[in-house]
PDB file of C-alpha atoms in Angstrom:
ATOM      1  CA  MET A  53      -1.019  25.903 -26.825  1.00 66.00           C
ATOM      2  CA  PRO A  54      -4.465  25.142 -28.253  1.00 84.00           C
ATOM      3  CA  GLU A  55      -7.353  26.293 -25.948  1.00 92.00           C
ATOM      4  CA  PRO A  56      -8.224  23.506 -23.701  1.00 95.00           C
ATOM      5  CA  ILE A  57     -11.332  21.396 -25.016  1.00 95.00           C
ATOM      6  CA  ALA A  58     -14.616  21.475 -22.691  1.00 96.00           C
ATOM      7  CA  ILE A  59     -15.859  18.110 -22.217  1.00 97.00           C
ATOM      8  CA  GLU A  60     -18.319  17.027 -19.351  1.00 97.00           C
ATOM      9  CA  ASN A  61     -17.077  13.490 -18.980  1.00 98.00           C
ATOM     10  CA  LEU A  62     -13.480  12.591 -19.618  1.00 98.00           C
ATOM     11  CA  MET A  63     -11.302   9.255 -18.900  1.00 97.00           C
ATOM     12  CA  PHE A  64      -7.638   9.346 -18.690  1.00 96.00           C
ATOM     13  CA  TYR A  65      -6.451   5.138 -19.603  1.00 94.00           C
ATOM     14  CA  ASP A  66      -3.239   3.126 -20.392  1.00 91.00           C
ATOM     15  CA  PRO A  67      -3.358   2.026 -23.818  1.00 92.00           C
ATOM     16  CA  ASP A  68      -3.121  -1.524 -22.411  1.00 86.00           C
ATOM     17  CA  LEU A  69      -6.530  -0.836 -20.900  1.00 87.00           C
ATOM     18  CA  GLU A  70      -8.723  -0.070 -24.059  1.00 90.00           C
ATOM     19  CA  SER A  71     -11.538  -2.290 -23.029  1.00 86.00           C
ATOM     20  CA  TYR A  72     -12.385   0.229 -20.291  1.00 87.00           C
ATOM     21  CA  ALA A  73     -11.854   3.166 -22.813  1.00 93.00           C
ATOM     22  CA  ALA A  74     -14.512   1.284 -25.596  1.00 93.00           C
ATOM     23  CA  ALA A  75     -16.738   0.771 -22.735  1.00 90.00           C
ATOM     24  CA  PHE A  76     -16.674   4.638 -21.436  1.00 93.00           C
ATOM     25  CA  ARG A  77     -16.999   5.537 -24.929  1.00 95.00           C
ATOM     26  CA  ALA A  78     -20.399   3.444 -25.590  1.00 93.00           C
ATOM     27  CA  GLU A  79     -21.604   4.573 -22.120  1.00 93.00           C
ATOM     28  CA  HIS A  80     -20.997   8.745 -22.783  1.00 94.00           C
ATOM     29  CA  GLY A  81     -20.836   9.292 -26.527  1.00 93.00           C
ATOM     30  CA  SER A  82     -20.454  12.475 -27.437  1.00 92.00           C
ATOM     31  CA  ARG A  83     -20.725  13.924 -23.907  1.00 93.00           C
ATOM     32  CA  GLY A  84     -17.602  11.852 -23.259  1.00 95.00           C
ATOM     33  CA  LYS A  85     -14.017  11.577 -24.618  1.00 97.00           C
ATOM     34  CA  THR A  86     -11.168   9.177 -23.570  1.00 98.00           C
ATOM     35  CA  HIS A  87      -7.372  10.188 -24.240  1.00 97.00           C
ATOM     36  CA  SER A  88      -4.598   7.379 -23.911  1.00 96.00           C
ATOM     37  CA  VAL A  89      -1.660   8.045 -21.610  1.00 95.00           C
ATOM     38  CA  ALA A  90       1.328   5.764 -21.552  1.00 93.00           C
ATOM     39  CA  THR A  91       3.934   7.881 -19.559  1.00 92.00           C
ATOM     40  CA  THR A  92       4.113  10.462 -16.655  1.00 90.00           C
ATOM     41  CA  THR A  93       4.599  13.139 -19.077  1.00 92.00           C
ATOM     42  CA  ASP A  94       1.316  12.049 -21.296  1.00 93.00           C
ATOM     43  CA  LEU A  95      -0.618  12.155 -18.560  1.00 93.00           C
ATOM     44  CA  ILE A  96       0.846  16.036 -17.448  1.00 93.00           C
ATOM     45  CA  ASP A  97       0.241  16.809 -21.159  1.00 95.00           C
ATOM     46  CA  ALA A  98      -3.184  15.426 -21.265  1.00 96.00           C
ATOM     47  CA  VAL A  99      -4.282  17.551 -18.119  1.00 96.00           C
ATOM     48  CA  LYS A 100      -3.495  20.412 -19.968  1.00 96.00           C
ATOM     49  CA  GLN A 101      -5.624  20.006 -22.622  1.00 97.00           C
ATOM     50  CA  TYR A 102      -9.232  19.841 -21.091  1.00 97.00           C
ATOM     51  CA  SER A 103     -11.654  21.894 -19.418  1.00 97.00           C
ATOM     52  CA  LYS A 104     -14.986  21.713 -17.574  1.00 97.00           C
ATOM     53  CA  VAL A 105     -14.904  18.319 -16.983  1.00 98.00           C
ATOM     54  CA  ARG A 106     -17.508  17.398 -14.122  1.00 98.00           C
ATOM     55  CA  TYR A 107     -16.792  13.523 -14.438  1.00 98.00           C
ATOM     56  CA  LEU A 108     -12.824  11.643 -14.464  1.00 97.00           C
ATOM     57  CA  GLU A 109     -12.116   8.433 -14.925  1.00 94.00           C
ATOM     58  CA  VAL A 110      -8.397   7.730 -14.280  1.00 94.00           C
ATOM     59  CA  VAL A 111      -7.868   3.596 -15.734  1.00 91.00           C
ATOM     60  CA  MET A 112      -4.005   3.296 -14.706  1.00 89.00           C
ATOM     61  CA  HIS A 113      -1.964   0.435 -13.590  1.00 86.00           C
ATOM     62  CA  GLY A 114      -1.911   0.757  -9.704  1.00 85.00           C
ATOM     63  CA  SER A 115      -0.755  -0.392  -6.335  1.00 86.00           C
ATOM     64  CA  PRO A 116      -1.666   0.600  -2.882  1.00 90.00           C
ATOM     65  CA  GLY A 117      -1.410   4.094  -2.857  1.00 90.00           C
ATOM     66  CA  MET A 118       0.423   4.645  -6.534  1.00 89.00           C
ATOM     67  CA  ILE A 119      -0.371   5.454 -10.168  1.00 89.00           C
ATOM     68  CA  TRP A 120       2.077   3.333 -12.324  1.00 86.00           C
ATOM     69  CA  PHE A 121       2.951   3.462 -15.727  1.00 86.00           C
ATOM     70  CA  LYS A 122       3.675   0.437 -18.116  1.00 80.00           C
ATOM     71  CA  THR A 123       6.812   2.153 -19.149  1.00 80.00           C
ATOM     72  CA  GLY A 124       8.267   2.585 -15.702  1.00 75.00           C
ATOM     73  CA  GLY A 125       7.168   5.905 -14.571  1.00 80.00           C
ATOM     74  CA  GLN A 126       4.995   6.502 -11.073  1.00 82.00           C
ATOM     75  CA  MET A 127       2.991   8.994  -9.621  1.00 80.00           C
ATOM     76  CA  VAL A 128       1.923   9.946  -6.356  1.00 77.00           C
ATOM     77  CA  ALA A 129      -1.391  11.614  -5.509  1.00 79.00           C
ATOM     78  CA  ARG A 130       0.118  14.735  -4.037  1.00 83.00           C
ATOM     79  CA  TYR A 131       1.485  15.566  -7.720  1.00 88.00           C
ATOM     80  CA  LEU A 132      -1.028  14.534  -9.553  1.00 89.00           C
ATOM     81  CA  GLY A 133      -3.952  16.625  -7.590  1.00 92.00           C
ATOM     82  CA  VAL A 134      -1.368  19.818  -8.241  1.00 93.00           C
ATOM     83  CA  ILE A 135      -0.952  19.156 -11.810  1.00 94.00           C
ATOM     84  CA  ILE A 136      -4.957  19.080 -12.343  1.00 95.00           C
ATOM     85  CA  ASN A 137      -5.671  21.808  -9.939  1.00 94.00           C
ATOM     86  CA  ASP A 138      -3.213  24.029 -11.496  1.00 95.00           C
ATOM     87  CA  SER A 139      -4.459  23.359 -15.175  1.00 95.00           C
ATOM     88  CA  LYS A 140      -7.946  24.532 -13.987  1.00 95.00           C
ATOM     89  CA  MET A 141      -9.693  21.492 -15.690  1.00 96.00           C
ATOM     90  CA  LEU A 142     -12.284  20.567 -13.304  1.00 97.00           C
ATOM     91  CA  SER A 143     -15.544  22.097 -13.125  1.00 97.00           C
ATOM     92  CA  THR A 144     -17.350  23.244  -9.234  1.00 97.00           C
ATOM     93  CA  ASN A 145     -17.785  19.654  -7.409  1.00 98.00           C
ATOM     94  CA  ALA A 146     -16.329  17.197 -10.138  1.00 98.00           C
ATOM     95  CA  ARG A 147     -16.233  13.599  -9.420  1.00 98.00           C
ATOM     96  CA  ILE A 148     -12.811  11.623 -10.066  1.00 97.00           C
ATOM     97  CA  LEU A 149     -13.114   7.842 -10.184  1.00 94.00           C
ATOM     98  CA  PHE A 150      -9.839   6.079  -9.776  1.00 92.00           C
ATOM     99  CA  LEU A 151     -10.098   2.531 -11.436  1.00 85.00           C
ATOM    100  CA  GLY A 152      -6.115   1.483 -11.176  1.00 78.00           C
ATOM    101  CA  CYS A 153      -5.819  -2.130  -9.576  1.00 80.00           C
ATOM    102  CA  ASN A 154      -6.081  -1.699  -5.927  1.00 86.00           C
ATOM    103  CA  ILE A 155      -5.077   1.912  -5.598  1.00 90.00           C
ATOM    104  CA  ALA A 156      -7.275   2.195  -2.447  1.00 92.00           C
ATOM    105  CA  ASP A 157      -6.082  -0.436  -0.383  1.00 91.00           C
ATOM    106  CA  GLY A 158      -4.693  -0.152   2.808  1.00 92.00           C
ATOM    107  CA  PRO A 159      -3.556   2.860   4.871  1.00 95.00           C
ATOM    108  CA  ALA A 160      -1.882   3.598   1.397  1.00 94.00           C
ATOM    109  CA  GLY A 161      -4.554   3.604  -0.465  1.00 93.00           C
ATOM    110  CA  ASP A 162      -6.565   5.941   2.363  1.00 94.00           C
ATOM    111  CA  THR A 163      -3.732   8.456   1.694  1.00 95.00           C
ATOM    112  CA  PHE A 164      -3.803   8.494  -1.423  1.00 94.00           C
ATOM    113  CA  LEU A 165      -7.576   9.307  -1.791  1.00 96.00           C
ATOM    114  CA  VAL A 166      -6.927  12.053   1.026  1.00 96.00           C
ATOM    115  CA  GLU A 167      -4.156  13.642  -0.220  1.00 95.00           C
ATOM    116  CA  ILE A 168      -5.251  13.956  -3.843  1.00 95.00           C
ATOM    117  CA  GLY A 169      -8.389  15.498  -2.679  1.00 96.00           C
ATOM    118  CA  LYS A 170      -6.387  18.213  -0.609  1.00 96.00           C
ATOM    119  CA  ALA A 171      -4.082  19.160  -3.863  1.00 96.00           C
ATOM    120  CA  MET A 172      -6.806  18.704  -6.427  1.00 96.00           C
ATOM    121  CA  PHE A 173     -10.216  20.430  -5.070  1.00 97.00           C
ATOM    122  CA  PRO A 174      -8.854  23.684  -3.464  1.00 97.00           C
ATOM    123  CA  GLY A 175     -11.123  26.374  -5.549  1.00 96.00           C
ATOM    124  CA  THR A 176     -14.128  24.009  -6.797  1.00 97.00           C
ATOM    125  CA  GLY A 177     -14.342  21.213  -3.809  1.00 98.00           C
ATOM    126  CA  GLY A 178     -15.459  17.645  -5.537  1.00 98.00           C
ATOM    127  CA  THR A 179     -15.481  14.098  -4.814  1.00 98.00           C
ATOM    128  CA  VAL A 180     -12.896  11.607  -5.311  1.00 97.00           C
ATOM    129  CA  GLY A 181     -13.025   7.288  -5.365  1.00 95.00           C
ATOM    130  CA  GLY A 182     -11.127   4.222  -5.650  1.00 93.00           C
ATOM    131  CA  THR A 183     -11.378   0.520  -5.112  1.00 88.00           C
ATOM    132  CA  ASN A 184      -8.803  -1.555  -3.163  1.00 86.00           C
ATOM    133  CA  SER A 185      -9.585  -4.589  -5.412  1.00 79.00           C
ATOM    134  CA  ILE A 186      -7.340  -5.986  -8.266  1.00 71.00           C
ATOM    135  CA  ASN A 187      -9.516  -5.592 -11.380  1.00 63.00           C
ATOM    136  CA  VAL A 188      -9.716  -8.744 -14.141  1.00 58.00           C
ATOM    137  CA  VAL A 189     -11.188  -8.556 -17.536  1.00 56.00           C
ATOM    138  CA  ILE A 190     -13.343 -11.530 -18.490  1.00 56.00           C
ATOM    139  CA  GLY A 191     -14.307 -12.255 -21.735  1.00 57.00           C
ATOM    140  CA  GLY A 192     -12.162  -9.947 -23.358  1.00 53.00           C
ATOM    141  CA  THR A 193     -14.263  -7.046 -22.824  1.00 50.00           C
ATOM    142  CA  THR A 194     -16.254  -6.801 -19.597  1.00 49.00           C
ATOM    143  CA  THR A 195     -13.893  -5.794 -16.527  1.00 52.00           C
ATOM    144  CA  ARG A 196     -15.221  -6.490 -12.820  1.00 53.00           C
ATOM    145  CA  MET A 197     -13.601  -6.746  -9.433  1.00 53.00           C
ATOM    146  CA  ASN A 198     -11.662  -9.596  -8.511  1.00 54.00           C
ATOM    147  CA  PRO A 199     -14.432 -12.335  -7.975  1.00 52.00           C
ATOM    148  CA  LEU A 200     -12.091 -13.791  -5.433  1.00 55.00           C
ATOM    149  CA  ARG A 201     -11.985 -11.055  -2.896  1.00 59.00           C
ATOM    150  CA  PHE A 202     -15.756 -10.028  -3.033  1.00 59.00           C
ATOM    151  CA  PHE A 203     -15.724 -10.482   0.922  1.00 67.00           C
ATOM    152  CA  ASP A 204     -13.755  -7.543   1.673  1.00 75.00           C
ATOM    153  CA  THR A 205     -13.571  -5.425  -1.913  1.00 82.00           C
ATOM    154  CA  LYS A 206     -14.694  -2.036  -1.430  1.00 87.00           C
ATOM    155  CA  LEU A 207     -15.181   1.644  -3.162  1.00 90.00           C
ATOM    156  CA  LYS A 208     -14.105   4.274  -0.951  1.00 94.00           C
ATOM    157  CA  VAL A 209     -15.340   7.599  -1.826  1.00 97.00           C
ATOM    158  CA  ARG A 210     -14.023  10.985  -0.128  1.00 97.00           C
ATOM    159  CA  ARG A 211     -15.282  14.478  -0.348  1.00 98.00           C
ATOM    160  CA  PHE A 212     -13.667  17.416  -0.435  1.00 98.00           C
ATOM    161  CA  ASP A 213     -14.929  20.992   0.175  1.00 97.00           C
ATOM    162  CA  ALA A 214     -13.893  24.320  -1.954  1.00 97.00           C
ATOM    163  CA  ASP A 215     -10.895  24.884   0.479  1.00 96.00           C
ATOM    164  CA  GLY A 216      -9.815  21.239   0.044  1.00 95.00           C
ATOM    165  CA  LYS A 217     -10.427  19.810   3.327  1.00 97.00           C
ATOM    166  CA  MET A 218     -12.265  16.162   3.134  1.00 97.00           C
ATOM    167  CA  ILE A 219     -15.674  16.988   4.515  1.00 97.00           C
ATOM    168  CA  ALA A 220     -17.252  13.286   4.228  1.00 97.00           C
ATOM    169  CA  GLY A 221     -15.731   9.752   3.936  1.00 97.00           C
ATOM    170  CA  GLU A 222     -17.035   6.401   3.225  1.00 97.00           C
ATOM    171  CA  ASP A 223     -15.993   2.940   2.845  1.00 94.00           C
ATOM    172  CA  VAL A 224     -18.865   0.741   0.296  1.00 92.00           C
ATOM    173  CA  GLY A 225     -18.599  -2.794   0.231  1.00 86.00           C
ATOM    174  CA  TYR A 226     -19.440  -5.384  -2.692  1.00 78.00           C
ATOM    175  CA  TRP A 227     -22.504  -6.242  -1.542  1.00 81.00           C
ATOM    176  CA  GLY A 228     -23.766  -2.523  -0.179  1.00 85.00           C
ATOM    177  CA  ASP A 229     -22.252  -2.462   2.988  1.00 88.00           C
ATOM    178  CA  ARG A 230     -21.368   1.064   4.092  1.00 93.00           C
ATOM    179  CA  THR A 231     -19.058   2.671   6.948  1.00 92.00           C
ATOM    180  CA  THR A 232     -18.522   6.338   7.261  1.00 95.00           C
ATOM    181  CA  VAL A 233     -15.153   6.943   7.814  1.00 93.00           C
ATOM    182  CA  ASN A 234     -13.920   9.623  10.278  1.00 87.00           C
ATOM    183  CA  VAL A 235     -13.378  13.005   8.827  1.00 86.00           C
ATOM    184  CA  ARG A 236      -9.591  14.088   9.474  1.00 65.00           C
TER     185      ARG A 236
END
């Protein structure tokens, strides 16, 4: 297997969500890379191809607490966290953002964020986040949180130390209101 590519900003995305990837490439230029993944096997293989990632966006289909693939496969947080940690892909204090539809919604979404952080960040520490909203594409290229849910839409963020222990958490609402999350 070839030597992993060192890249600061990386996006894994479902081919259906190319508009997200185009916006990412425009924002990050040569400091970023996008990688299309259509199956669980593609994602597992992709993780092994990169190193020194400081910022990772994962733009896949989702449901509360779960990443899923149009091809029918699903992936739970703990498994994804373990394969990323085992690959040594992330740099110290990396930031990971899950933009799959409502992946962080409800108790299943909260559990997803905690489980992935515990599995992903031992040895490095880092921050993971996700939304509780279904995203929509407007005008073919611009993506926004569902405008019909702006009263309860949140970005949920959890921070972990190098032991994989959650040390802080916050939920940020659409209008900027913030709620501190109890550390478990």
